[in-house]
Tab-separated table of C-alpha atoms in Angstrom:
chain	number	residue	atom	x	y	z
Q	158	MET	CA	0.000	0.000	0.000
Q	159	SER	CA	1.398	3.449	-0.966
Q	160	LEU	CA	2.186	6.170	1.649
Q	161	ASP	CA	-0.379	8.430	0.013
Q	162	LEU	CA	-3.096	5.818	0.451
Q	163	GLN	CA	-2.087	5.198	4.091
Q	164	LEU	CA	-2.389	8.935	4.863
Q	165	ARG	CA	-5.794	9.052	3.217
Q	166	LEU	CA	-6.965	6.188	5.421
Q	167	LEU	CA	-5.671	7.896	8.571
Q	168	ASP	CA	-6.782	11.474	7.838
Q	169	GLU	CA	-10.082	10.809	6.143
Q	170	PRO	CA	-11.769	7.815	7.823
Q	171	HIS	CA	-15.164	8.845	6.427
Q	172	HIS	CA	-13.808	7.827	2.983
Q	173	LEU	CA	-12.813	4.358	4.255
Q	174	GLN	CA	-15.486	2.426	2.351
Q	175	SER	CA	-14.751	4.068	-0.986
Q	176	VAL	CA	-10.990	3.546	-0.490
Q	177	LEU	CA	-11.413	-0.120	0.384
Q	178	ARG	CA	-13.618	-0.566	-2.667
Q	179	GLU	CA	-10.864	0.989	-4.747
Q	180	VAL	CA	-8.263	-1.327	-3.195
Q	181	PHE	CA	-10.507	-4.360	-3.733
Q	182	PHE	CA	-11.046	-3.714	-7.413
Q	183	ASP	CA	-7.396	-2.780	-7.885
Q	184	LEU	CA	-6.531	-6.212	-6.454
Q	185	PHE	CA	-8.879	-7.897	-8.939
Q	186	GLU	CA	-7.477	-5.845	-11.797
Q	187	ARG	CA	-3.781	-6.283	-11.116
Q	188	GLN	CA	-3.118	-9.322	-8.951
Q	189	LEU	CA	-5.509	-11.993	-10.182
Q	190	GLU	CA	-5.393	-13.861	-13.474
Q	191	GLY	CA	-9.031	-12.990	-14.076
Q	192	ALA	CA	-12.244	-11.996	-12.310
Q	193	ILE	CA	-15.875	-11.554	-13.342
Q	194	MET	CA	-19.025	-10.449	-11.505
Q	195	VAL	CA	-22.691	-11.081	-12.289
Q	196	ASN	CA	-25.920	-9.718	-10.829
Q	197	ARG	CA	-28.768	-11.789	-9.387
Q	198	ASP	CA	-29.987	-12.508	-12.946
Q	199	ALA	CA	-26.579	-13.963	-13.871
Q	200	ARG	CA	-25.820	-11.064	-16.211
Q	201	VAL	CA	-22.297	-9.661	-16.331
Q	202	VAL	CA	-21.848	-6.355	-14.463
Q	203	TRP	CA	-18.057	-6.268	-14.330
Q	204	LEU	CA	-14.926	-8.141	-15.412
Q	205	ASN	CA	-11.269	-7.201	-15.387
Q	206	ASP	CA	-9.099	-6.616	-18.437
Q	207	ARG	CA	-7.282	-9.940	-18.135
Q	208	TYR	CA	-10.516	-11.908	-18.170
Q	209	ALA	CA	-11.773	-9.898	-21.157
Q	210	THR	CA	-8.592	-10.755	-23.054
Q	211	LEU	CA	-8.946	-14.423	-22.134
Q	212	LEU	CA	-12.526	-14.402	-23.436
Q	213	GLY	CA	-11.413	-12.800	-26.697
Q	214	LEU	CA	-13.121	-9.446	-26.067
Q	215	ALA	CA	-11.747	-6.136	-27.256
Q	216	SER	CA	-12.922	-4.434	-24.073
Q	217	PRO	CA	-14.592	-5.453	-20.775
Q	218	LEU	CA	-17.460	-3.166	-21.770
Q	219	ASP	CA	-18.399	-5.587	-24.557
Q	220	ALA	CA	-19.530	-8.152	-21.967
Q	221	LEU	CA	-21.707	-5.933	-19.784
Q	222	GLY	CA	-25.322	-7.082	-19.571
Q	223	ALA	CA	-24.695	-10.434	-21.296
Q	224	PRO	CA	-25.862	-13.689	-19.657
Q	225	ILE	CA	-22.823	-15.423	-18.197
Q	226	GLU	CA	-23.385	-18.565	-20.310
Q	227	THR	CA	-22.940	-16.611	-23.539
Q	228	LEU	CA	-19.334	-15.937	-22.480
Q	229	ILE	CA	-18.596	-19.119	-20.503
Q	230	PRO	CA	-20.974	-21.919	-21.604
Q	231	HIS	CA	-20.307	-24.185	-18.601
Q	232	SER	CA	-20.133	-21.482	-15.931
Q	233	ARG	CA	-21.391	-22.456	-12.456
Q	234	LEU	CA	-22.029	-18.900	-11.262
Q	235	ARG	CA	-25.775	-19.403	-11.728
Q	236	GLU	CA	-25.491	-22.374	-9.334
Q	237	VAL	CA	-23.828	-20.090	-6.753
Q	238	LEU	CA	-26.687	-17.593	-7.155
Q	239	ALA	CA	-29.274	-20.341	-6.616
Q	240	THR	CA	-27.659	-21.960	-3.566
Q	241	GLY	CA	-25.951	-18.989	-1.971
Q	242	GLU	CA	-22.977	-21.271	-1.307
Q	243	PRO	CA	-19.428	-20.735	-2.598
Q	244	ILE	CA	-17.545	-23.196	-4.810
Q	245	LEU	CA	-14.114	-22.615	-3.387
Q	246	LEU	CA	-11.895	-24.665	-5.660
Q	247	ASP	CA	-12.830	-26.073	-9.023
Q	248	VAL	CA	-11.388	-26.804	-12.446
Q	249	MET	CA	-12.970	-25.073	-15.433
Q	250	ASP	CA	-12.555	-26.315	-18.993
Q	251	TYR	CA	-12.619	-23.406	-21.448
Q	252	ARG	CA	-11.612	-23.695	-25.103
Q	253	HIS	CA	-9.645	-26.900	-24.435
Q	254	GLN	CA	-7.711	-25.269	-21.577
Q	255	MET	CA	-8.009	-26.095	-17.881
Q	256	PHE	CA	-8.203	-23.257	-15.320
Q	257	VAL	CA	-8.319	-23.339	-11.523
Q	258	VAL	CA	-11.210	-21.136	-10.372
Q	259	THR	CA	-13.177	-20.198	-7.256
Q	260	ARG	CA	-16.681	-18.763	-7.018
Q	261	PHE	CA	-18.566	-17.098	-4.156
Q	262	PRO	CA	-21.839	-15.219	-3.674
Q	263	VAL	CA	-22.244	-11.490	-3.037
Q	264	LYS	CA	-24.828	-10.695	-0.348
Q	265	ASN	CA	-26.425	-7.499	0.940
Q	266	ALA	CA	-26.966	-6.398	4.542
Q	267	HIS	CA	-30.049	-8.642	4.787
Q	268	ASN	CA	-27.995	-11.709	3.754
Q	269	GLU	CA	-29.770	-11.822	0.390
Q	270	VAL	CA	-27.797	-12.968	-2.637
Q	271	ILE	CA	-27.492	-10.071	-5.057
Q	272	GLY	CA	-24.724	-11.379	-7.264
Q	273	ALA	CA	-21.746	-13.698	-7.621
Q	274	ILE	CA	-18.049	-13.415	-8.394
Q	275	GLY	CA	-15.854	-15.848	-10.280
Q	276	ILE	CA	-12.089	-15.670	-9.883
Q	277	LEU	CA	-9.498	-17.293	-12.092
Q	278	LEU	CA	-6.823	-18.299	-9.586
Q	279	TYR	CA	-4.312	-19.984	-11.862
Q	280	GLU	CA	-3.925	-20.168	-15.588
Q	281	ARG	CA	-1.073	-22.634	-15.143
Q	282	TRP	CA	-0.890	-25.822	-13.117
Q	283	GLU	CA	2.564	-25.301	-11.581
Q	284	PRO	CA	1.400	-23.588	-8.339
Q	285	LEU	CA	-0.970	-26.485	-7.669
Q	286	LYS	CA	1.490	-29.322	-8.279
Q	287	PRO	CA	2.076	-30.030	-4.534
Q	288	LEU	CA	-1.685	-30.109	-3.925
Q	289	LEU	CA	-2.319	-32.316	-6.951
Q	290	ALA	CA	0.456	-34.707	-5.903
Q	291	LYS	CA	-1.177	-35.095	-2.487
Q	292	PHE	CA	-4.569	-35.588	-4.116
Q	293	LYS	CA	-3.191	-38.289	-6.423
Q	294	LEU	CA	-1.665	-40.080	-3.439
Q	295	LEU	CA	-4.962	-40.030	-1.567
Q	296	GLN	CA	-6.815	-41.170	-4.688
Q	297	SER	CA	-4.343	-44.021	-5.153
Q	298	GLU	CA	-4.861	-45.138	-1.544
Q	299	LEU	CA	-8.641	-44.976	-1.997
Q	300	ASP	CA	-8.483	-47.040	-5.196
Q	301	GLN	CA	-6.312	-49.618	-3.430
Q	302	ALA	CA	-8.809	-49.846	-0.564
Q	303	ARG	CA	-11.633	-50.329	-3.062
Q	304	ARG	CA	-9.703	-53.074	-4.831
Q	305	GLU	CA	-9.133	-54.862	-1.532
Q	306	LEU	CA	-12.829	-54.594	-0.712
Q	307	GLY	CA	-13.669	-55.852	-4.197
Q	308	LYS	CA	-11.454	-58.916	-3.653
Q	309	GLN	CA	-13.456	-59.763	-0.545
Q	310	ARG	CA	-16.642	-59.641	-2.614
Q	311	ARG	CA	-15.241	-61.146	-5.783
Q	312	ALA	CA	-17.225	-63.631	-7.833
Q	313	VAL	CA	-15.463	-67.007	-7.946
Q	314	TYR	CA	-16.953	-68.786	-10.934
Q	315	GLY	CA	-16.756	-68.202	-14.677
Q	316	LEU	CA	-18.462	-69.713	-17.701
Q	317	ASP	CA	-15.775	-72.420	-17.839
Q	318	ASP	CA	-17.016	-73.676	-14.464
Q	319	ILE	CA	-20.405	-74.550	-15.940
Q	320	ILE	CA	-20.008	-78.236	-16.753
Q	321	GLY	CA	-21.936	-79.736	-19.645
Q	322	GLN	CA	-22.214	-79.932	-23.415
Q	323	SER	CA	-25.880	-80.863	-23.756
Q	324	PRO	CA	-27.963	-78.654	-26.058
Q	325	ALA	CA	-29.850	-77.216	-23.070
Q	326	CYS	CA	-26.604	-76.365	-21.272
Q	327	GLN	CA	-25.050	-74.864	-24.405
Q	328	GLN	CA	-28.088	-72.630	-24.927
Q	329	MET	CA	-27.853	-71.460	-21.311
Q	330	LYS	CA	-24.146	-70.607	-21.723
Q	331	CYS	CA	-24.843	-68.739	-24.951
Q	332	LEU	CA	-27.476	-66.572	-23.270
Q	333	ALA	CA	-25.151	-65.980	-20.311
Q	334	GLN	CA	-22.410	-64.782	-22.666
Q	335	ARG	CA	-24.856	-62.386	-24.307
Q	336	ALA	CA	-26.000	-61.123	-20.905
Q	337	ALA	CA	-22.402	-60.387	-19.922
Q	338	GLN	CA	-21.850	-58.311	-23.054
Q	339	LEU	CA	-25.078	-56.298	-22.778
Q	340	ASP	CA	-24.820	-55.192	-19.120
Q	341	ALA	CA	-28.613	-55.479	-18.931
Q	342	THR	CA	-30.787	-56.627	-16.038
Q	343	VAL	CA	-31.017	-60.430	-16.065
Q	344	LEU	CA	-33.685	-62.758	-14.699
Q	345	LEU	CA	-32.707	-66.355	-13.964
Q	346	GLU	CA	-35.487	-68.928	-13.618
Q	347	GLY	CA	-34.751	-72.441	-12.504
Q	348	GLU	CA	-35.578	-75.069	-9.933
Q	349	THR	CA	-33.662	-75.170	-6.686
Q	350	GLY	CA	-30.173	-76.585	-7.126
Q	351	THR	CA	-29.801	-75.795	-10.833
Q	352	GLY	CA	-26.897	-73.383	-10.215
Q	353	LYS	CA	-28.441	-69.932	-10.443
Q	354	GLU	CA	-25.829	-68.192	-8.284
Q	355	LEU	CA	-23.004	-69.938	-10.131
Q	356	LEU	CA	-24.431	-68.655	-13.419
Q	357	ALA	CA	-24.845	-65.146	-11.967
Q	358	GLN	CA	-21.178	-65.116	-10.911
Q	359	ALA	CA	-20.142	-66.348	-14.352
Q	360	ILE	CA	-22.074	-63.527	-16.023
Q	361	HIS	CA	-20.456	-60.969	-13.700
Q	362	ASN	CA	-16.950	-62.347	-14.218
Q	363	THR	CA	-17.381	-62.260	-18.006
Q	364	SER	CA	-18.726	-58.696	-18.001
Q	365	SER	CA	-17.008	-55.300	-17.923
Q	366	ARG	CA	-17.797	-55.185	-14.179
Q	367	ALA	CA	-15.596	-58.185	-13.369
Q	368	ASP	CA	-13.123	-56.131	-11.290
Q	369	MET	CA	-15.890	-54.631	-9.160
Q	370	PRO	CA	-17.812	-56.238	-6.258
Q	371	PHE	CA	-20.247	-59.119	-6.661
Q	372	VAL	CA	-22.760	-59.039	-3.788
Q	373	ALA	CA	-25.362	-61.766	-3.246
Q	374	LEU	CA	-28.501	-61.663	-1.109
Q	375	ASN	CA	-31.151	-64.356	-0.676
Q	376	VAL	CA	-34.376	-62.394	-0.307
Q	377	ALA	CA	-36.259	-65.363	1.168
Q	378	ALA	CA	-33.687	-65.902	3.931
Q	379	ILE	CA	-34.194	-62.510	5.641
Q	380	PRO	CA	-37.339	-61.336	7.484
Q	381	ASP	CA	-39.190	-58.461	5.826
Q	382	THR	CA	-38.542	-56.260	8.876
Q	383	LEU	CA	-34.785	-56.490	8.294
Q	384	LEU	CA	-34.660	-56.814	4.518
Q	385	GLU	CA	-35.048	-53.100	3.773
Q	386	ALA	CA	-32.014	-52.273	5.922
Q	387	GLU	CA	-30.042	-55.081	4.251
Q	388	LEU	CA	-30.840	-53.720	0.810
Q	389	PHE	CA	-30.647	-49.953	1.285
Q	390	GLY	CA	-28.568	-49.469	4.434
Q	391	VAL	CA	-29.160	-47.508	7.630
Q	392	SER	CA	-28.118	-43.946	8.392
Q	393	ALA	CA	-26.432	-43.104	11.709
Q	394	GLY	CA	-28.905	-43.200	14.626
Q	395	ALA	CA	-31.856	-44.057	12.388
Q	396	TYR	CA	-33.580	-45.940	15.205
Q	397	THR	CA	-32.905	-47.237	18.696
Q	398	GLY	CA	-30.210	-49.875	18.584
Q	399	ALA	CA	-28.942	-48.815	15.152
Q	400	ASP	CA	-25.218	-48.526	14.563
Q	401	ARG	CA	-24.041	-45.041	15.546
Q	402	LYS	CA	-21.946	-44.856	12.393
Q	403	GLY	CA	-24.697	-46.184	10.154
Q	404	ARG	CA	-24.358	-49.203	7.895
Q	405	ASP	CA	-24.154	-49.600	4.140
Q	406	GLY	CA	-26.719	-51.798	2.447
Q	407	LYS	CA	-26.111	-54.348	-0.274
Q	408	PHE	CA	-26.807	-51.803	-3.043
Q	409	LYS	CA	-24.081	-49.490	-1.744
Q	410	LEU	CA	-21.643	-52.382	-1.279
Q	411	ALA	CA	-22.276	-53.488	-4.866
Q	412	ASP	CA	-21.827	-49.993	-6.337
Q	413	GLY	CA	-20.045	-50.281	-9.680
Q	414	GLY	CA	-20.540	-54.052	-9.709
Q	415	THR	CA	-23.336	-56.619	-9.610
Q	416	LEU	CA	-26.056	-57.320	-7.044
Q	417	PHE	CA	-27.484	-60.850	-7.180
Q	418	LEU	CA	-30.967	-61.057	-5.646
Q	419	ASP	CA	-31.944	-64.695	-5.181
Q	420	GLU	CA	-35.577	-65.800	-4.744
Q	421	ILE	CA	-36.796	-62.404	-5.908
Q	422	GLY	CA	-40.315	-63.816	-6.234
Q	423	ASP	CA	-40.603	-63.852	-2.421
Q	424	LEU	CA	-40.034	-60.089	-2.104
Q	425	SER	CA	-42.837	-58.353	-0.163
Q	426	PRO	CA	-45.165	-55.940	-2.020
Q	427	ALA	CA	-43.815	-52.934	-0.085
Q	428	LEU	CA	-40.214	-53.706	-1.013
Q	429	GLN	CA	-41.226	-54.464	-4.597
Q	430	VAL	CA	-42.255	-50.795	-4.883
Q	431	LYS	CA	-38.923	-49.590	-3.483
Q	432	LEU	CA	-36.896	-51.924	-5.685
Q	433	LEU	CA	-38.805	-50.681	-8.730
Q	434	ARG	CA	-37.840	-47.105	-7.885
Q	435	VAL	CA	-34.174	-48.060	-7.530
Q	436	LEU	CA	-34.207	-49.738	-10.935
Q	437	GLN	CA	-35.870	-46.696	-12.503
Q	438	GLU	CA	-33.861	-43.917	-10.840
Q	439	GLN	CA	-30.567	-45.631	-9.903
Q	440	GLU	CA	-30.882	-43.991	-6.480
Q	441	ILE	CA	-31.267	-45.399	-2.965
Q	442	GLU	CA	-32.415	-43.781	0.267
Q	443	PRO	CA	-30.969	-45.413	3.428
Q	444	LEU	CA	-33.317	-45.909	6.381
Q	445	GLY	CA	-33.523	-42.771	8.509
Q	446	SER	CA	-31.989	-40.579	5.835
Q	447	ASN	CA	-33.469	-37.834	3.680
Q	448	ARG	CA	-30.550	-38.007	1.298
Q	449	LEU	CA	-30.618	-39.893	-1.997
Q	450	LEU	CA	-27.444	-41.709	-3.049
Q	451	ARG	CA	-26.615	-42.307	-6.703
Q	452	ILE	CA	-25.542	-45.866	-7.485
Q	453	ASP	CA	-24.380	-47.822	-10.503
Q	454	VAL	CA	-25.395	-51.435	-9.940
Q	455	ARG	CA	-26.216	-54.220	-12.382
Q	456	ILE	CA	-29.056	-56.432	-11.099
Q	457	ILE	CA	-29.201	-60.177	-11.663
Q	458	ALA	CA	-32.375	-61.573	-10.110
Q	459	ALA	CA	-33.210	-65.247	-9.674
Q	460	THR	CA	-36.281	-67.252	-8.760
Q	461	SER	CA	-37.263	-70.883	-8.410
Q	462	HIS	CA	-40.811	-69.871	-9.369
Q	463	ARG	CA	-42.061	-68.838	-12.772
Q	464	LEU	CA	-42.303	-65.112	-12.140
Q	465	ALA	CA	-44.906	-64.508	-14.856
Q	466	ASP	CA	-47.251	-66.903	-13.021
Q	467	ARG	CA	-46.809	-64.952	-9.799
Q	468	VAL	CA	-47.713	-61.767	-11.664
Q	469	THR	CA	-50.893	-63.444	-12.938
Q	470	ALA	CA	-51.698	-64.592	-9.399
Q	471	GLY	CA	-51.299	-61.029	-8.098
Q	472	LEU	CA	-48.255	-61.908	-5.971
Q	473	PHE	CA	-45.726	-59.866	-7.945
Q	474	ARG	CA	-45.956	-56.417	-9.520
Q	475	ALA	CA	-46.202	-56.476	-13.292
Q	476	ASP	CA	-44.168	-53.252	-13.679
Q	477	LEU	CA	-41.319	-54.668	-11.586
Q	478	PHE	CA	-41.478	-57.925	-13.556
Q	479	TYR	CA	-41.015	-56.001	-16.808
Q	480	ARG	CA	-38.006	-54.183	-15.296
Q	481	LEU	CA	-36.394	-57.456	-14.246
Q	482	ASN	CA	-37.348	-59.556	-17.251
Q	483	VAL	CA	-35.060	-57.775	-19.716
Q	484	LEU	CA	-33.073	-60.905	-20.505
Q	485	LEU	CA	-34.561	-64.178	-19.296
Q	486	ILE	CA	-32.380	-67.265	-18.870
Q	487	VAL	CA	-34.120	-70.505	-17.932
Q	488	LEU	CA	-31.774	-72.980	-16.256
Q	489	PRO	CA	-32.506	-76.563	-17.351
Q	490	ARG	CA	-33.264	-79.266	-14.809
Q	491	LEU	CA	-30.714	-82.004	-14.282
Q	492	CYS	CA	-33.114	-84.635	-15.652
Q	493	ASP	CA	-33.352	-82.577	-18.888
Q	494	ARG	CA	-29.586	-82.712	-19.426
Q	495	GLN	CA	-28.870	-86.384	-18.874
Q	496	THR	CA	-25.913	-86.400	-21.274
Q	497	ASP	CA	-24.102	-84.028	-18.890
Q	498	LEU	CA	-24.372	-86.454	-15.954
Q	499	PRO	CA	-20.991	-88.268	-16.402
Q	500	ALA	CA	-19.016	-85.027	-16.697
Q	501	LEU	CA	-20.899	-83.456	-13.780
Q	502	CYS	CA	-20.274	-86.477	-11.550
Q	503	GLN	CA	-16.565	-86.493	-12.398
Q	504	HIS	CA	-16.273	-82.779	-11.680
Q	505	LEU	CA	-18.195	-82.980	-8.389
Q	506	LEU	CA	-16.278	-86.036	-7.217
Q	507	GLN	CA	-13.002	-84.208	-7.801
Q	508	GLN	CA	-14.216	-81.244	-5.763
Q	509	ILE	CA	-15.473	-83.480	-2.945
Q	510	THR	CA	-12.313	-85.560	-2.620
Q	511	ASP	CA	-10.018	-82.533	-2.842
Q	512	ARG	CA	-11.897	-80.754	-0.070
Q	513	ALA	CA	-12.176	-83.827	2.174
Q	514	GLY	CA	-8.601	-84.989	1.556
Q	515	LEU	CA	-9.748	-88.330	0.133
Q	516	ALA	CA	-8.296	-90.440	-2.653
Q	517	THR	CA	-9.688	-89.779	-6.123
Q	518	ARG	CA	-13.009	-91.519	-6.790
Q	519	SER	CA	-14.793	-92.504	-9.991
Q	520	LEU	CA	-18.068	-94.200	-10.961
Q	521	THR	CA	-18.698	-97.540	-12.613
Q	522	ALA	CA	-21.109	-97.843	-15.520
Q	523	GLY	CA	-23.610	-99.418	-13.122
Q	524	ALA	CA	-23.377	-96.468	-10.748
Q	525	LEU	CA	-23.930	-93.991	-13.603
Q	526	ALA	CA	-26.938	-95.983	-14.810
Q	527	CYS	CA	-28.352	-95.920	-11.296
Q	528	LEU	CA	-27.912	-92.160	-11.051
Q	529	ALA	CA	-29.368	-91.613	-14.527
Q	530	ARG	CA	-32.667	-93.265	-13.473
Q	531	GLN	CA	-33.321	-90.611	-10.826
Q	532	ARG	CA	-35.500	-87.525	-11.290
Q	533	TRP	CA	-33.272	-85.307	-9.125
Q	534	PRO	CA	-35.844	-82.841	-7.734
Q	535	GLY	CA	-32.930	-81.091	-5.980
Q	536	ASN	CA	-30.929	-81.057	-9.218
Q	537	ILE	CA	-27.147	-80.531	-9.051
Q	538	ARG	CA	-27.224	-79.655	-5.363
Q	539	GLN	CA	-28.903	-82.976	-4.589
Q	540	LEU	CA	-26.498	-84.850	-6.879
Q	541	ARG	CA	-23.519	-83.375	-5.044
Q	542	ASN	CA	-24.999	-84.322	-1.678
Q	543	VAL	CA	-25.544	-87.933	-2.777
Q	544	LEU	CA	-22.009	-88.232	-4.189
Q	545	GLU	CA	-20.522	-86.720	-1.037
Q	546	GLN	CA	-22.394	-89.200	1.169
Q	547	ALA	CA	-21.277	-92.115	-1.022
Q	548	CYS	CA	-17.632	-91.007	-0.786
Q	549	LEU	CA	-17.776	-90.731	3.000
Q	550	HIS	CA	-19.538	-94.074	3.497
Q	551	SER	CA	-17.479	-96.162	1.088
Q	552	ASP	CA	-13.776	-97.000	0.784
Q	553	ARG	CA	-14.091	-98.008	-2.862
Q	554	HIS	CA	-12.038	-96.033	-5.376
Q	555	ARG	CA	-14.698	-96.839	-7.985
Q	556	LEU	CA	-18.172	-96.323	-6.590
Q	557	ASP	CA	-20.717	-98.912	-7.763
Q	558	ALA	CA	-24.511	-98.985	-7.844
Q	559	CYS	CA	-24.612	-100.706	-4.467
Q	560	ASP	CA	-22.941	-97.651	-2.881
Q	561	PHE	CA	-26.061	-95.641	-3.679
Q	562	ASP	CA	-28.744	-98.178	-2.647
Q	563	GLN	CA	-29.411	-96.556	0.719
Q	564	LEU	CA	-28.965	-93.000	-0.556
Q	565	LEU	CA	-31.459	-92.899	-3.420
Q	566	PRO	CA	-35.217	-93.479	-3.456
Q	567	ASP	CA	-36.754	-96.149	-5.651
Q	568	PRO	CA	-37.395	-94.256	-8.934
Q	569	VAL	CA	-40.594	-96.265	-9.530
Q	570	ALA	CA	-41.936	-95.390	-6.089
Q	571	ALA	CA	-40.877	-91.779	-6.528
Q	572	ASP	CA	-42.804	-91.596	-9.782
Q	573	THR	CA	-46.029	-92.436	-7.948
Q	574	ILE	CA	-45.652	-89.514	-5.537
Q	575	ALA	CA	-44.186	-86.870	-7.852
Q	576	PRO	CA	-45.093	-83.296	-6.826
Q	577	LEU	CA	-48.044	-81.789	-8.688
Q	578	GLN	CA	-45.944	-78.985	-10.161
Q	579	GLU	CA	-43.477	-81.489	-11.584
Q	580	THR	CA	-46.256	-83.682	-12.955
Q	581	LEU	CA	-47.898	-80.722	-14.688
Q	582	ALA	CA	-44.562	-79.558	-16.120
Q	583	GLN	CA	-43.859	-83.032	-17.480
Q	584	ALA	CA	-47.328	-83.182	-19.054
Q	585	GLU	CA	-46.796	-79.757	-20.631
Q	586	ARG	CA	-43.460	-80.817	-22.112
Q	587	GLN	CA	-44.985	-83.970	-23.554
Q	588	ALA	CA	-47.911	-82.020	-25.053
Q	589	LEU	CA	-45.591	-79.492	-26.688
Q	590	GLN	CA	-43.370	-82.182	-28.136
Q	591	ALA	CA	-46.287	-84.287	-29.387
Q	592	ALA	CA	-47.935	-81.278	-31.061
Q	593	LEU	CA	-44.732	-80.236	-32.804
Q	594	ILE	CA	-44.085	-83.763	-34.072
Q	595	ALA	CA	-47.668	-84.075	-35.288
Q	596	CYS	CA	-47.329	-80.777	-37.182
Q	597	GLY	CA	-44.037	-81.713	-38.825
Q	598	GLY	CA	-42.042	-79.135	-36.854
Q	599	ASN	CA	-44.372	-76.231	-37.690
Q	600	ARG	CA	-44.729	-74.415	-34.375
Q	601	THR	CA	-47.382	-72.006	-35.645
Q	602	GLU	CA	-49.657	-74.928	-36.489
Q	603	ALA	CA	-48.686	-76.727	-33.253
Q	604	ALA	CA	-49.589	-73.651	-31.196
Q	605	LYS	CA	-52.919	-73.369	-33.014
Q	606	ARG	CA	-53.787	-76.993	-32.247
Q	607	LEU	CA	-52.904	-76.505	-28.589
Q	608	GLY	CA	-55.019	-73.346	-28.419
Q	609	ILE	CA	-52.159	-71.002	-27.502
Q	610	SER	CA	-50.294	-68.241	-29.315
Q	611	ARG	CA	-47.083	-68.901	-31.247
Q	612	ALA	CA	-45.148	-66.664	-28.805
Q	613	THR	CA	-46.516	-68.577	-25.800
Q	614	PHE	CA	-45.640	-71.864	-27.454
Q	615	TYR	CA	-42.042	-70.725	-28.034
Q	616	GLU	CA	-41.710	-69.304	-24.511
Q	617	LYS	CA	-42.887	-72.573	-22.943
Q	618	TRP	CA	-40.635	-74.607	-25.249
Q	619	GLN	CA	-37.645	-72.482	-24.318
Q	620	ARG	CA	-38.473	-72.583	-20.603
Q	621	HIS	CA	-38.411	-76.374	-20.642
Q	622	GLY	CA	-34.987	-76.340	-22.343
Q	623	MET	CA	-36.225	-78.497	-25.213
Q	624	LEU	CA	-35.016	-78.829	-28.805
Q	625	GLU	CA	-36.948	-78.530	-32.047
Q	626	ALA	CA	-38.656	-81.708	-33.145
Q	627	GLN	CA	-36.725	-83.234	-36.003
Q	628	GLN	CA	-38.798	-84.535	-38.879
Q	629	PRO	CA	-37.619	-85.651	-42.303
Q	630	GLY	CA	-37.224	-82.505	-44.367
Q	631	SER	CA	-37.980	-80.291	-41.365
Q	632	THR	CA	-35.031	-79.003	-39.322
Q	633	THR	CA	-36.080	-75.481	-38.367
Q	634	TRP	CA	-38.885	-73.657	-36.658
Q	635	ARG	CA	-41.657	-72.373	-38.851
């Protein structure tokens, strides 16, 4: 400050405000890289010469009265006017150059926002290099922590872990590969024990989200009173007994990755509404919080029911069904992929003996024939259980049919007490196949004879994991 200015401040205190205003604007003019001011309508009322030059103006006067966006298309000064809050440090991209800027509101004596000021702090990055180096270090540590968390929630299985070469299994793998590429919501339908979670992990591990978390939740295993907190999380002190620090829900834990929701058909109506909103908005609201959190989560839902039937019965919302049923994959039953049985048994036996520390086991032809006669209502999970019991109860290196006598029901007796759902499904499969054969492979005619639409016929055929009927001269659908 000059001596002349100091004397003016001492001798003429009644001019203090005008002098300070002069000093303030002199600072903006001479010391800063650039500065601009707008009124409450976001129109320019002042800018310094340096900023005018940067903006390509012949004179600061050329900008007066113009909306700020006409000079700086991505300016955030209007945001400062709306919120009344400063944006203290930001990076602005202007004409392919990066500038470090700060913005703050101008308020009157009544604390009303009457304008805003934007200041260009640095036109070069050099003064910020120490700060940026520290930021990069912190970002690197955060990324490392996220990777470690992701490893704890990493999917284990891939498509190569799905054993089988039967047509039904090959079709399932093909659809899974497509699902991985599309990053769309997937619905898996299949009986218990068909490997729905394994397939979900394989889809995740084949997708672009493979390095991010895979989080699984069985909807049917958690009471409705706790399920909302499990899904969406709990804010700090949301209710008596809640964690003081709050707790993240499965959606937050899966952010950037995949959330596998098993037995989705058992979701309560109230939570169906909330899940629908999450799928539509990609936002969650933790319990006890008024704050919405943006998420990026890919949903893979699974059910042992036929979800469309639950919609018809009024047990599941149609709008949520349409959101989930973007790409449907029906997992075939074990009895519909009999040709995969030898390879599956070999694979499972290897897993069982490795885990139990037993000698390698194999199956005789008689044992395989015995296993092939079963219906396997528990599918692959039941098959594994039976093989594990046989290994633990027998010292044979090659398991024979007699090793399974006490472990398997009489298939003839089991046929007489088959569950109604299974009996109806079997009858439906037989009707579809008989109609298609009778119509020489023409599914339109077969659907007409059965009294259903062609689309319904194809959907049912696909759901049962069946192949086209092969007739002489007829090898394709018509």
